[in-house]
Short mmCIF file of the N, C-alpha and C atoms (twelve columns), coordinates in Angstrom:
data_MODEL
# 
_entry.id   MODEL 
# 
loop_
_atom_site.group_PDB 
_atom_site.id 
_atom_site.type_symbol 
_atom_site.label_atom_id 
_atom_site.label_alt_id 
_atom_site.label_comp_id 
_atom_site.label_asym_id 
_atom_site.label_seq_id 
_atom_site.Cartn_x 
_atom_site.Cartn_y 
_atom_site.Cartn_z 
_atom_site.pdbx_PDB_model_num 
ATOM 1   N N  . MET A 1   0.883   -1.206 0.082   1 
ATOM 2   C CA . MET A 1   0.004   -0.007 -0.060  1 
ATOM 3   C C  . MET A 1   0.942   1.254  0.019   1 
ATOM 4   N N  . SER A 2   0.399   2.214  -0.716  1 
ATOM 5   C CA . SER A 2   1.271   3.521  -0.719  1 
ATOM 6   C C  . SER A 2   1.232   4.364  0.621   1 
ATOM 7   N N  . SER A 3   2.010   5.369  0.596   1 
ATOM 8   C CA . SER A 3   2.015   6.122  1.785   1 
ATOM 9   C C  . SER A 3   0.721   6.846  2.038   1 
ATOM 10  N N  . ARG A 4   -0.165  7.049  1.053   1 
ATOM 11  C CA . ARG A 4   -1.627  7.548  1.041   1 
ATOM 12  C C  . ARG A 4   -2.453  6.449  1.230   1 
ATOM 13  N N  . ARG A 5   -3.256  6.577  2.303   1 
ATOM 14  C CA . ARG A 5   -3.977  5.488  2.974   1 
ATOM 15  C C  . ARG A 5   -4.983  5.020  1.979   1 
ATOM 16  N N  . LEU A 6   -5.712  3.812  2.253   1 
ATOM 17  C CA . LEU A 6   -6.700  3.338  1.641   1 
ATOM 18  C C  . LEU A 6   -8.172  4.121  1.742   1 
ATOM 19  N N  . ILE A 7   -8.724  4.320  0.428   1 
ATOM 20  C CA . ILE A 7   -10.062 4.967  0.467   1 
ATOM 21  C C  . ILE A 7   -11.027 3.831  0.033   1 
ATOM 22  N N  . LEU A 8   -12.128 3.794  0.666   1 
ATOM 23  C CA . LEU A 8   -13.112 2.755  0.304   1 
ATOM 24  C C  . LEU A 8   -14.234 3.501  -0.358  1 
ATOM 25  N N  . VAL A 9   -14.941 3.023  -1.361  1 
ATOM 26  C CA . VAL A 9   -15.877 3.600  -2.087  1 
ATOM 27  C C  . VAL A 9   -17.132 2.610  -2.205  1 
ATOM 28  N N  . LEU A 10  -18.239 3.079  -1.846  1 
ATOM 29  C CA . LEU A 10  -19.611 2.398  -1.978  1 
ATOM 30  C C  . LEU A 10  -20.670 3.073  -2.584  1 
ATOM 31  N N  . ASP A 11  -20.769 2.820  -3.892  1 
ATOM 32  C CA . ASP A 11  -22.050 3.379  -4.641  1 
ATOM 33  C C  . ASP A 11  -22.569 2.406  -5.399  1 
ATOM 34  N N  . ASP A 12  -23.887 2.283  -5.687  1 
ATOM 35  C CA . ASP A 12  -24.681 1.478  -6.330  1 
ATOM 36  C C  . ASP A 12  -24.633 1.745  -7.941  1 
ATOM 37  N N  . ASP A 13  -24.244 2.865  -8.322  1 
ATOM 38  C CA . ASP A 13  -24.166 3.158  -9.695  1 
ATOM 39  C C  . ASP A 13  -22.821 2.861  -10.217 1 
ATOM 40  N N  . MET A 14  -22.838 1.840  -10.998 1 
ATOM 41  C CA . MET A 14  -21.419 1.340  -11.449 1 
ATOM 42  C C  . MET A 14  -20.715 2.462  -12.182 1 
ATOM 43  N N  . SER A 15  -21.378 3.071  -12.934 1 
ATOM 44  C CA . SER A 15  -20.417 4.343  -13.743 1 
ATOM 45  C C  . SER A 15  -19.877 5.283  -12.777 1 
ATOM 46  N N  . VAL A 16  -20.696 5.593  -11.663 1 
ATOM 47  C CA . VAL A 16  -20.065 6.560  -10.657 1 
ATOM 48  C C  . VAL A 16  -18.855 5.956  -10.106 1 
ATOM 49  N N  . LEU A 17  -19.195 4.713  -9.726  1 
ATOM 50  C CA . LEU A 17  -18.141 3.754  -8.887  1 
ATOM 51  C C  . LEU A 17  -16.974 3.626  -9.717  1 
ATOM 52  N N  . ARG A 18  -16.954 3.433  -11.060 1 
ATOM 53  C CA . ARG A 18  -15.813 3.129  -11.981 1 
ATOM 54  C C  . ARG A 18  -15.177 4.638  -12.165 1 
ATOM 55  N N  . ALA A 19  -15.908 5.816  -12.219 1 
ATOM 56  C CA . ALA A 19  -15.290 6.922  -12.318 1 
ATOM 57  C C  . ALA A 19  -14.460 7.464  -11.029 1 
ATOM 58  N N  . LEU A 20  -15.168 7.142  -9.944  1 
ATOM 59  C CA . LEU A 20  -14.348 7.420  -8.599  1 
ATOM 60  C C  . LEU A 20  -13.142 6.648  -8.520  1 
ATOM 61  N N  . GLN A 21  -13.159 5.378  -8.890  1 
ATOM 62  C CA . GLN A 21  -11.982 4.410  -8.722  1 
ATOM 63  C C  . GLN A 21  -10.777 5.061  -9.745  1 
ATOM 64  N N  . ARG A 22  -11.226 5.478  -10.886 1 
ATOM 65  C CA . ARG A 22  -10.136 5.759  -11.694 1 
ATOM 66  C C  . ARG A 22  -9.556  7.170  -11.236 1 
ATOM 67  N N  . LEU A 23  -10.401 8.092  -10.811 1 
ATOM 68  C CA . LEU A 23  -10.009 9.302  -10.225 1 
ATOM 69  C C  . LEU A 23  -9.060  9.197  -9.156  1 
ATOM 70  N N  . LEU A 24  -9.508  8.268  -8.174  1 
ATOM 71  C CA . LEU A 24  -8.622  8.276  -6.943  1 
ATOM 72  C C  . LEU A 24  -7.269  7.387  -7.215  1 
ATOM 73  N N  . LYS A 25  -7.343  6.417  -8.111  1 
ATOM 74  C CA . LYS A 25  -6.022  5.928  -8.507  1 
ATOM 75  C C  . LYS A 25  -5.241  6.723  -9.144  1 
ATOM 76  N N  . ALA A 26  -5.794  7.682  -10.114 1 
ATOM 77  C CA . ALA A 26  -4.918  8.589  -10.770 1 
ATOM 78  C C  . ALA A 26  -4.403  9.556  -9.850  1 
ATOM 79  N N  . ARG A 27  -4.919  9.686  -8.650  1 
ATOM 80  C CA . ARG A 27  -4.353  10.657 -7.690  1 
ATOM 81  C C  . ARG A 27  -3.405  9.872  -6.675  1 
ATOM 82  N N  . GLU A 28  -3.166  8.745  -6.957  1 
ATOM 83  C CA . GLU A 28  -2.289  7.704  -6.114  1 
ATOM 84  C C  . GLU A 28  -2.902  7.383  -4.828  1 
ATOM 85  N N  . PHE A 29  -4.152  7.198  -4.687  1 
ATOM 86  C CA . PHE A 29  -4.712  6.520  -3.654  1 
ATOM 87  C C  . PHE A 29  -4.992  5.160  -3.744  1 
ATOM 88  N N  . ASP A 30  -4.934  4.526  -2.823  1 
ATOM 89  C CA . ASP A 30  -5.246  2.886  -2.777  1 
ATOM 90  C C  . ASP A 30  -6.834  2.932  -2.629  1 
ATOM 91  N N  . VAL A 31  -7.311  2.158  -3.518  1 
ATOM 92  C CA . VAL A 31  -8.996  2.184  -3.478  1 
ATOM 93  C C  . VAL A 31  -9.473  0.834  -3.362  1 
ATOM 94  N N  . GLU A 32  -10.583 0.596  -2.538  1 
ATOM 95  C CA . GLU A 32  -11.406 -0.613 -2.696  1 
ATOM 96  C C  . GLU A 32  -12.906 -0.095 -3.042  1 
ATOM 97  N N  . SER A 33  -13.324 -0.571 -3.982  1 
ATOM 98  C CA . SER A 33  -14.740 -0.106 -4.361  1 
ATOM 99  C C  . SER A 33  -15.782 -1.176 -4.353  1 
ATOM 100 N N  . PHE A 34  -16.865 -0.690 -4.001  1 
ATOM 101 C CA . PHE A 34  -18.021 -1.813 -3.749  1 
ATOM 102 C C  . PHE A 34  -19.288 -1.224 -4.367  1 
ATOM 103 N N  . HIS A 35  -20.139 -2.030 -4.918  1 
ATOM 104 C CA . HIS A 35  -21.430 -1.675 -5.548  1 
ATOM 105 C C  . HIS A 35  -22.649 -2.210 -4.624  1 
ATOM 106 N N  . THR A 36  -22.415 -3.008 -3.636  1 
ATOM 107 C CA . THR A 36  -23.546 -3.539 -2.864  1 
ATOM 108 C C  . THR A 36  -23.097 -3.391 -1.366  1 
ATOM 109 N N  . ILE A 37  -24.179 -3.182 -0.478  1 
ATOM 110 C CA . ILE A 37  -23.575 -3.233 1.023   1 
ATOM 111 C C  . ILE A 37  -23.126 -4.476 1.398   1 
ATOM 112 N N  . ASP A 38  -23.648 -5.737 0.942   1 
ATOM 113 C CA . ASP A 38  -23.259 -7.008 1.185   1 
ATOM 114 C C  . ASP A 38  -21.884 -7.174 0.948   1 
ATOM 115 N N  . GLY A 39  -21.434 -6.796 -0.310  1 
ATOM 116 C CA . GLY A 39  -19.954 -6.986 -0.749  1 
ATOM 117 C C  . GLY A 39  -19.183 -6.015 0.144   1 
ATOM 118 N N  . PHE A 40  -19.626 -4.884 0.439   1 
ATOM 119 C CA . PHE A 40  -18.878 -3.926 1.305   1 
ATOM 120 C C  . PHE A 40  -18.757 -4.652 2.750   1 
ATOM 121 N N  . MET A 41  -19.740 -5.116 3.285   1 
ATOM 122 C CA . MET A 41  -19.619 -5.691 4.653   1 
ATOM 123 C C  . MET A 41  -18.836 -6.807 4.754   1 
ATOM 124 N N  . GLN A 42  -18.839 -7.683 3.525   1 
ATOM 125 C CA . GLN A 42  -18.074 -9.040 3.622   1 
ATOM 126 C C  . GLN A 42  -16.455 -8.648 3.478   1 
ATOM 127 N N  . ARG A 43  -16.241 -7.481 2.619   1 
ATOM 128 C CA . ARG A 43  -14.889 -7.584 2.138   1 
ATOM 129 C C  . ARG A 43  -14.109 -6.281 2.247   1 
ATOM 130 N N  . ALA A 44  -14.743 -5.341 2.875   1 
ATOM 131 C CA . ALA A 44  -14.051 -3.831 2.950   1 
ATOM 132 C C  . ALA A 44  -13.107 -3.890 4.168   1 
ATOM 133 N N  . ASN A 45  -11.953 -3.372 3.893   1 
ATOM 134 C CA . ASN A 45  -10.890 -3.335 4.850   1 
ATOM 135 C C  . ASN A 45  -11.063 -2.179 5.726   1 
ATOM 136 N N  . LEU A 46  -11.893 -2.116 6.601   1 
ATOM 137 C CA . LEU A 46  -12.347 -1.010 7.509   1 
ATOM 138 C C  . LEU A 46  -11.330 -0.310 8.343   1 
ATOM 139 N N  . ARG A 47  -10.431 -1.360 8.833   1 
ATOM 140 C CA . ARG A 47  -9.390  -0.926 9.823   1 
ATOM 141 C C  . ARG A 47  -8.272  -0.237 9.244   1 
ATOM 142 N N  . GLU A 48  -8.061  -0.553 7.909   1 
ATOM 143 C CA . GLU A 48  -7.087  0.176  7.151   1 
ATOM 144 C C  . GLU A 48  -7.507  1.447  6.420   1 
ATOM 145 N N  . ALA A 49  -8.781  1.603  6.352   1 
ATOM 146 C CA . ALA A 49  -9.250  2.765  5.587   1 
ATOM 147 C C  . ALA A 49  -8.921  4.178  6.019   1 
ATOM 148 N N  . ALA A 50  -8.553  5.104  5.342   1 
ATOM 149 C CA . ALA A 50  -8.431  6.327  5.728   1 
ATOM 150 C C  . ALA A 50  -9.873  6.971  5.851   1 
ATOM 151 N N  . CYS A 51  -10.699 6.695  4.842   1 
ATOM 152 C CA . CYS A 51  -12.025 7.177  4.877   1 
ATOM 153 C C  . CYS A 51  -12.812 6.204  4.052   1 
ATOM 154 N N  . LEU A 52  -14.214 6.545  4.112   1 
ATOM 155 C CA . LEU A 52  -15.127 5.903  3.156   1 
ATOM 156 C C  . LEU A 52  -15.999 7.114  2.376   1 
ATOM 157 N N  . VAL A 53  -15.947 6.686  1.055   1 
ATOM 158 C CA . VAL A 53  -16.802 7.772  0.310   1 
ATOM 159 C C  . VAL A 53  -17.951 6.957  -0.012  1 
ATOM 160 N N  . LEU A 54  -19.264 7.328  0.636   1 
ATOM 161 C CA . LEU A 54  -20.447 6.542  0.646   1 
ATOM 162 C C  . LEU A 54  -21.736 7.308  0.036   1 
ATOM 163 N N  . ASP A 55  -22.276 6.587  -0.861  1 
ATOM 164 C CA . ASP A 55  -23.600 7.102  -1.349  1 
ATOM 165 C C  . ASP A 55  -24.540 6.863  -0.357  1 
ATOM 166 N N  . ILE A 56  -25.444 7.946  -0.182  1 
ATOM 167 C CA . ILE A 56  -26.515 7.900  0.714   1 
ATOM 168 C C  . ILE A 56  -27.730 6.986  0.347   1 
ATOM 169 N N  . ASN A 57  -28.037 7.000  -0.983  1 
ATOM 170 C CA . ASN A 57  -29.067 6.108  -1.458  1 
ATOM 171 C C  . ASN A 57  -28.347 4.991  -2.217  1 
ATOM 172 N N  . LEU A 58  -28.752 3.831  -1.670  1 
ATOM 173 C CA . LEU A 58  -28.098 2.458  -1.975  1 
ATOM 174 C C  . LEU A 58  -29.014 1.519  -2.428  1 
ATOM 175 N N  . ASN A 59  -29.816 1.604  -3.664  1 
ATOM 176 C CA . ASN A 59  -30.818 0.557  -4.061  1 
ATOM 177 C C  . ASN A 59  -31.764 0.274  -2.842  1 
ATOM 178 N N  . GLY A 60  -32.274 1.298  -2.198  1 
ATOM 179 C CA . GLY A 60  -33.388 1.170  -1.142  1 
ATOM 180 C C  . GLY A 60  -32.832 1.021  0.070   1 
ATOM 181 N N  . PHE A 61  -31.432 0.940  0.111   1 
ATOM 182 C CA . PHE A 61  -30.845 1.073  1.461   1 
ATOM 183 C C  . PHE A 61  -30.266 2.262  1.868   1 
ATOM 184 N N  . SER A 62  -30.061 2.687  3.010   1 
ATOM 185 C CA . SER A 62  -29.529 4.049  3.575   1 
ATOM 186 C C  . SER A 62  -27.973 3.983  3.836   1 
ATOM 187 N N  . GLY A 63  -27.331 5.036  3.211   1 
ATOM 188 C CA . GLY A 63  -25.882 4.960  3.473   1 
ATOM 189 C C  . GLY A 63  -25.845 5.512  5.089   1 
ATOM 190 N N  . ILE A 64  -26.662 6.437  5.189   1 
ATOM 191 C CA . ILE A 64  -26.706 6.934  6.682   1 
ATOM 192 C C  . ILE A 64  -26.848 6.009  7.770   1 
ATOM 193 N N  . GLU A 65  -27.750 4.879  7.618   1 
ATOM 194 C CA . GLU A 65  -28.072 4.058  8.374   1 
ATOM 195 C C  . GLU A 65  -26.784 3.140  8.483   1 
ATOM 196 N N  . LEU A 66  -26.092 2.829  7.410   1 
ATOM 197 C CA . LEU A 66  -25.015 2.049  7.439   1 
ATOM 198 C C  . LEU A 66  -23.985 2.655  8.243   1 
ATOM 199 N N  . LYS A 67  -23.693 4.031  8.080   1 
ATOM 200 C CA . LYS A 67  -22.672 4.687  8.892   1 
ATOM 201 C C  . LYS A 67  -23.080 4.587  10.451  1 
ATOM 202 N N  . ARG A 68  -24.388 4.708  10.708  1 
ATOM 203 C CA . ARG A 68  -24.676 4.555  12.023  1 
ATOM 204 C C  . ARG A 68  -24.543 3.118  12.718  1 
ATOM 205 N N  . LYS A 69  -24.682 2.131  11.798  1 
ATOM 206 C CA . LYS A 69  -24.428 0.782  12.311  1 
ATOM 207 C C  . LYS A 69  -22.914 0.502  12.443  1 
ATOM 208 N N  . MET A 70  -22.220 1.062  11.543  1 
ATOM 209 C CA . MET A 70  -20.585 0.963  11.782  1 
ATOM 210 C C  . MET A 70  -20.095 1.748  13.029  1 
ATOM 211 N N  . THR A 71  -20.639 2.836  13.260  1 
ATOM 212 C CA . THR A 71  -20.266 3.618  14.511  1 
ATOM 213 C C  . THR A 71  -20.603 2.745  15.781  1 
ATOM 214 N N  . GLU A 72  -21.815 2.047  15.659  1 
ATOM 215 C CA . GLU A 72  -22.224 1.277  16.803  1 
ATOM 216 C C  . GLU A 72  -21.165 0.027  17.117  1 
ATOM 217 N N  . THR A 73  -20.654 -0.415 15.902  1 
ATOM 218 C CA . THR A 73  -19.553 -1.464 16.071  1 
ATOM 219 C C  . THR A 73  -18.336 -0.963 16.723  1 
ATOM 220 N N  . GLY A 74  -17.950 0.223  16.537  1 
ATOM 221 C CA . GLY A 74  -16.776 0.773  16.827  1 
ATOM 222 C C  . GLY A 74  -15.622 0.740  15.759  1 
ATOM 223 N N  . ILE A 75  -15.968 0.428  14.628  1 
ATOM 224 C CA . ILE A 75  -15.195 0.367  13.408  1 
ATOM 225 C C  . ILE A 75  -15.722 1.019  12.271  1 
ATOM 226 N N  . ALA A 76  -15.519 2.510  12.381  1 
ATOM 227 C CA . ALA A 76  -16.053 3.358  11.488  1 
ATOM 228 C C  . ALA A 76  -14.956 4.409  10.973  1 
ATOM 229 N N  . PRO A 77  -14.605 4.235  9.664   1 
ATOM 230 C CA . PRO A 77  -13.621 5.296  9.375   1 
ATOM 231 C C  . PRO A 77  -14.506 6.520  9.016   1 
ATOM 232 N N  . PRO A 78  -13.980 7.672  9.029   1 
ATOM 233 C CA . PRO A 78  -14.410 8.914  8.508   1 
ATOM 234 C C  . PRO A 78  -15.214 8.751  7.303   1 
ATOM 235 N N  . VAL A 79  -16.502 9.383  7.195   1 
ATOM 236 C CA . VAL A 79  -17.259 9.055  5.830   1 
ATOM 237 C C  . VAL A 79  -17.613 10.433 5.223   1 
ATOM 238 N N  . ILE A 80  -17.255 10.384 3.896   1 
ATOM 239 C CA . ILE A 80  -17.640 11.544 3.003   1 
ATOM 240 C C  . ILE A 80  -18.894 11.022 2.230   1 
ATOM 241 N N  . PHE A 81  -20.088 11.635 2.634   1 
ATOM 242 C CA . PHE A 81  -21.188 11.329 2.008   1 
ATOM 243 C C  . PHE A 81  -21.368 11.881 0.477   1 
ATOM 244 N N  . ILE A 82  -21.862 11.212 -0.279  1 
ATOM 245 C CA . ILE A 82  -22.263 11.729 -1.651  1 
ATOM 246 C C  . ILE A 82  -23.573 11.233 -1.949  1 
ATOM 247 N N  . THR A 83  -24.391 12.255 -2.633  1 
ATOM 248 C CA . THR A 83  -25.675 12.034 -2.926  1 
ATOM 249 C C  . THR A 83  -26.148 12.781 -4.106  1 
ATOM 250 N N  . ALA A 84  -27.143 12.474 -4.792  1 
ATOM 251 C CA . ALA A 84  -27.835 13.161 -5.948  1 
ATOM 252 C C  . ALA A 84  -29.259 13.805 -5.529  1 
ATOM 253 N N  . ARG A 85  -29.670 13.258 -4.247  1 
ATOM 254 C CA . ARG A 85  -30.896 13.786 -3.896  1 
ATOM 255 C C  . ARG A 85  -30.476 14.430 -2.702  1 
ATOM 256 N N  . ASP A 86  -30.584 15.662 -2.695  1 
ATOM 257 C CA . ASP A 86  -30.340 16.699 -1.519  1 
ATOM 258 C C  . ASP A 86  -31.627 17.327 -0.967  1 
ATOM 259 N N  . ASP A 87  -31.892 17.422 0.525   1 
ATOM 260 C CA . ASP A 87  -32.864 18.054 0.968   1 
ATOM 261 C C  . ASP A 87  -32.434 18.112 2.437   1 
ATOM 262 N N  . ASP A 88  -32.997 19.087 3.106   1 
ATOM 263 C CA . ASP A 88  -32.658 19.341 4.565   1 
ATOM 264 C C  . ASP A 88  -32.663 18.145 5.475   1 
ATOM 265 N N  . VAL A 89  -33.710 17.394 5.316   1 
ATOM 266 C CA . VAL A 89  -33.749 16.349 6.137   1 
ATOM 267 C C  . VAL A 89  -32.677 15.423 5.992   1 
ATOM 268 N N  . THR A 90  -32.262 15.045 4.738   1 
ATOM 269 C CA . THR A 90  -31.014 14.124 4.477   1 
ATOM 270 C C  . THR A 90  -29.781 14.762 4.946   1 
ATOM 271 N N  . ARG A 91  -29.671 16.013 4.741   1 
ATOM 272 C CA . ARG A 91  -28.298 16.852 5.080   1 
ATOM 273 C C  . ARG A 91  -28.183 16.657 6.572   1 
ATOM 274 N N  . ARG A 92  -29.383 17.082 7.413   1 
ATOM 275 C CA . ARG A 92  -29.448 17.016 8.813   1 
ATOM 276 C C  . ARG A 92  -29.123 15.581 9.285   1 
ATOM 277 N N  . ALA A 93  -29.523 14.494 8.675   1 
ATOM 278 C CA . ALA A 93  -29.431 13.207 9.100   1 
ATOM 279 C C  . ALA A 93  -27.969 12.660 8.818   1 
ATOM 280 N N  . ALA A 94  -27.228 13.201 7.686   1 
ATOM 281 C CA . ALA A 94  -25.935 12.985 7.503   1 
ATOM 282 C C  . ALA A 94  -25.002 13.528 8.507   1 
ATOM 283 N N  . LEU A 95  -25.184 14.804 8.754   1 
ATOM 284 C CA . LEU A 95  -24.348 15.535 9.656   1 
ATOM 285 C C  . LEU A 95  -24.734 14.952 11.228  1 
ATOM 286 N N  . SER A 96  -25.784 14.397 11.369  1 
ATOM 287 C CA . SER A 96  -26.208 13.721 12.814  1 
ATOM 288 C C  . SER A 96  -25.395 12.436 13.096  1 
ATOM 289 N N  . VAL A 97  -25.090 11.841 12.158  1 
ATOM 290 C CA . VAL A 97  -24.431 10.447 12.227  1 
ATOM 291 C C  . VAL A 97  -22.740 10.743 12.224  1 
ATOM 292 N N  . GLY A 98  -22.525 11.962 11.678  1 
ATOM 293 C CA . GLY A 98  -21.087 12.226 11.662  1 
ATOM 294 C C  . GLY A 98  -20.499 12.192 10.294  1 
ATOM 295 N N  . CYS A 99  -20.089 13.102 9.468   1 
ATOM 296 C CA . CYS A 99  -19.529 13.048 8.344   1 
ATOM 297 C C  . CYS A 99  -18.342 13.948 8.139   1 
ATOM 298 N N  . ALA A 100 -17.341 13.735 7.397   1 
ATOM 299 C CA . ALA A 100 -16.376 14.536 7.199   1 
ATOM 300 C C  . ALA A 100 -16.834 15.651 6.053   1 
ATOM 301 N N  . ALA A 101 -17.410 15.244 5.202   1 
ATOM 302 C CA . ALA A 101 -17.957 15.965 4.119   1 
ATOM 303 C C  . ALA A 101 -19.316 15.434 3.408   1 
ATOM 304 N N  . TYR A 102 -19.929 16.328 2.863   1 
ATOM 305 C CA . TYR A 102 -21.224 16.193 2.339   1 
ATOM 306 C C  . TYR A 102 -21.081 16.556 0.724   1 
ATOM 307 N N  . LEU A 103 -21.087 15.871 -0.114  1 
ATOM 308 C CA . LEU A 103 -21.042 16.448 -1.526  1 
ATOM 309 C C  . LEU A 103 -22.165 15.996 -2.414  1 
ATOM 310 N N  . LEU A 104 -22.771 16.873 -3.170  1 
ATOM 311 C CA . LEU A 104 -23.991 16.784 -3.911  1 
ATOM 312 C C  . LEU A 104 -23.459 16.406 -5.247  1 
ATOM 313 N N  . LYS A 105 -24.021 15.308 -5.982  1 
ATOM 314 C CA . LYS A 105 -23.609 15.023 -7.205  1 
ATOM 315 C C  . LYS A 105 -24.251 15.847 -8.185  1 
ATOM 316 N N  . PRO A 106 -23.684 16.153 -9.288  1 
ATOM 317 C CA . PRO A 106 -22.328 16.023 -9.668  1 
ATOM 318 C C  . PRO A 106 -21.281 16.948 -8.800  1 
ATOM 319 N N  . PHE A 107 -20.266 16.431 -8.135  1 
ATOM 320 C CA . PHE A 107 -19.336 17.270 -7.501  1 
ATOM 321 C C  . PHE A 107 -17.958 17.262 -8.314  1 
ATOM 322 N N  . SER A 108 -17.057 18.232 -8.006  1 
ATOM 323 C CA . SER A 108 -16.009 18.174 -8.758  1 
ATOM 324 C C  . SER A 108 -14.897 17.176 -8.212  1 
ATOM 325 N N  . SER A 109 -14.016 16.838 -8.927  1 
ATOM 326 C CA . SER A 109 -12.974 16.063 -8.508  1 
ATOM 327 C C  . SER A 109 -12.020 16.626 -7.352  1 
ATOM 328 N N  . ARG A 110 -11.935 17.965 -7.700  1 
ATOM 329 C CA . ARG A 110 -11.095 18.872 -6.775  1 
ATOM 330 C C  . ARG A 110 -11.799 18.762 -5.386  1 
ATOM 331 N N  . ASP A 111 -13.164 18.903 -5.352  1 
ATOM 332 C CA . ASP A 111 -14.012 18.887 -3.918  1 
ATOM 333 C C  . ASP A 111 -13.628 17.469 -3.164  1 
ATOM 334 N N  . LEU A 112 -13.817 16.530 -4.038  1 
ATOM 335 C CA . LEU A 112 -13.604 15.091 -3.432  1 
ATOM 336 C C  . LEU A 112 -12.209 14.963 -2.776  1 
ATOM 337 N N  . VAL A 113 -11.255 15.235 -3.612  1 
ATOM 338 C CA . VAL A 113 -9.978  15.092 -3.289  1 
ATOM 339 C C  . VAL A 113 -9.632  15.956 -1.952  1 
ATOM 340 N N  . ALA A 114 -10.046 17.169 -2.067  1 
ATOM 341 C CA . ALA A 114 -9.909  18.026 -0.944  1 
ATOM 342 C C  . ALA A 114 -10.466 17.626 0.252   1 
ATOM 343 N N  . ALA A 115 -11.565 16.809 0.206   1 
ATOM 344 C CA . ALA A 115 -12.268 16.289 1.521   1 
ATOM 345 C C  . ALA A 115 -11.354 15.142 1.911   1 
ATOM 346 N N  . ILE A 116 -10.985 14.280 1.056   1 
ATOM 347 C CA . ILE A 116 -10.147 13.243 1.473   1 
ATOM 348 C C  . ILE A 116 -8.932  13.760 2.220   1 
ATOM 349 N N  . GLU A 117 -8.117  14.618 1.582   1 
ATOM 350 C CA . GLU A 117 -7.021  15.074 2.086   1 
ATOM 351 C C  . GLU A 117 -7.245  15.915 3.423   1 
ATOM 352 N N  . ALA A 118 -8.262  16.447 3.591   1 
ATOM 353 C CA . ALA A 118 -8.498  17.058 4.854   1 
ATOM 354 C C  . ALA A 118 -8.803  16.011 6.040   1 
ATOM 355 N N  . VAL A 119 -9.521  14.886 5.563   1 
ATOM 356 C CA . VAL A 119 -9.667  13.670 6.436   1 
ATOM 357 C C  . VAL A 119 -8.277  13.338 6.889   1 
ATOM 358 N N  . GLN A 120 -7.361  13.013 6.012   1 
ATOM 359 C CA . GLN A 120 -6.093  12.404 6.177   1 
ATOM 360 C C  . GLN A 120 -5.269  13.641 7.031   1 
ATOM 361 N N  . ASP A 121 -5.452  14.591 6.924   1 
ATOM 362 C CA . ASP A 121 -4.612  15.743 7.612   1 
ATOM 363 C C  . ASP A 121 -5.079  15.547 9.039   1 
ATOM 364 N N  . ALA A 122 -6.387  15.384 9.156   1 
ATOM 365 C CA . ALA A 122 -7.045  15.542 10.541  1 
ATOM 366 C C  . ALA A 122 -6.687  14.314 11.468  1 
ATOM 367 N N  . ARG A 123 -6.076  13.166 10.794  1 
ATOM 368 C CA . ARG A 123 -5.734  11.938 11.335  1 
ATOM 369 C C  . ARG A 123 -4.298  11.995 12.085  1 
# 
């Protein structure tokens, strides 16, 4: 693994997932990407992750609820929430479970990388 730590990405939209993976690898991050919660829960390297880029709406499942459950287990890397459906209720819920950043799709690659670097700087 490089000196820049592992970034986990969970999004059910395969085109978004591939784009994020390409972007992060081009910026020399190590990346594990997942398109289902089951795959994420079975294989994600949570202990090594610098952060998790997490879609809020995952085929009927809630990224916010996933973050809440990870926090309860005590193994929860910092989360950068991403969403295409923004409203006050969702934003407040994301903030209430704790997030390092909240990005509205489509977001700029610069904003995502800046959020990840801020997480790494804070650790």
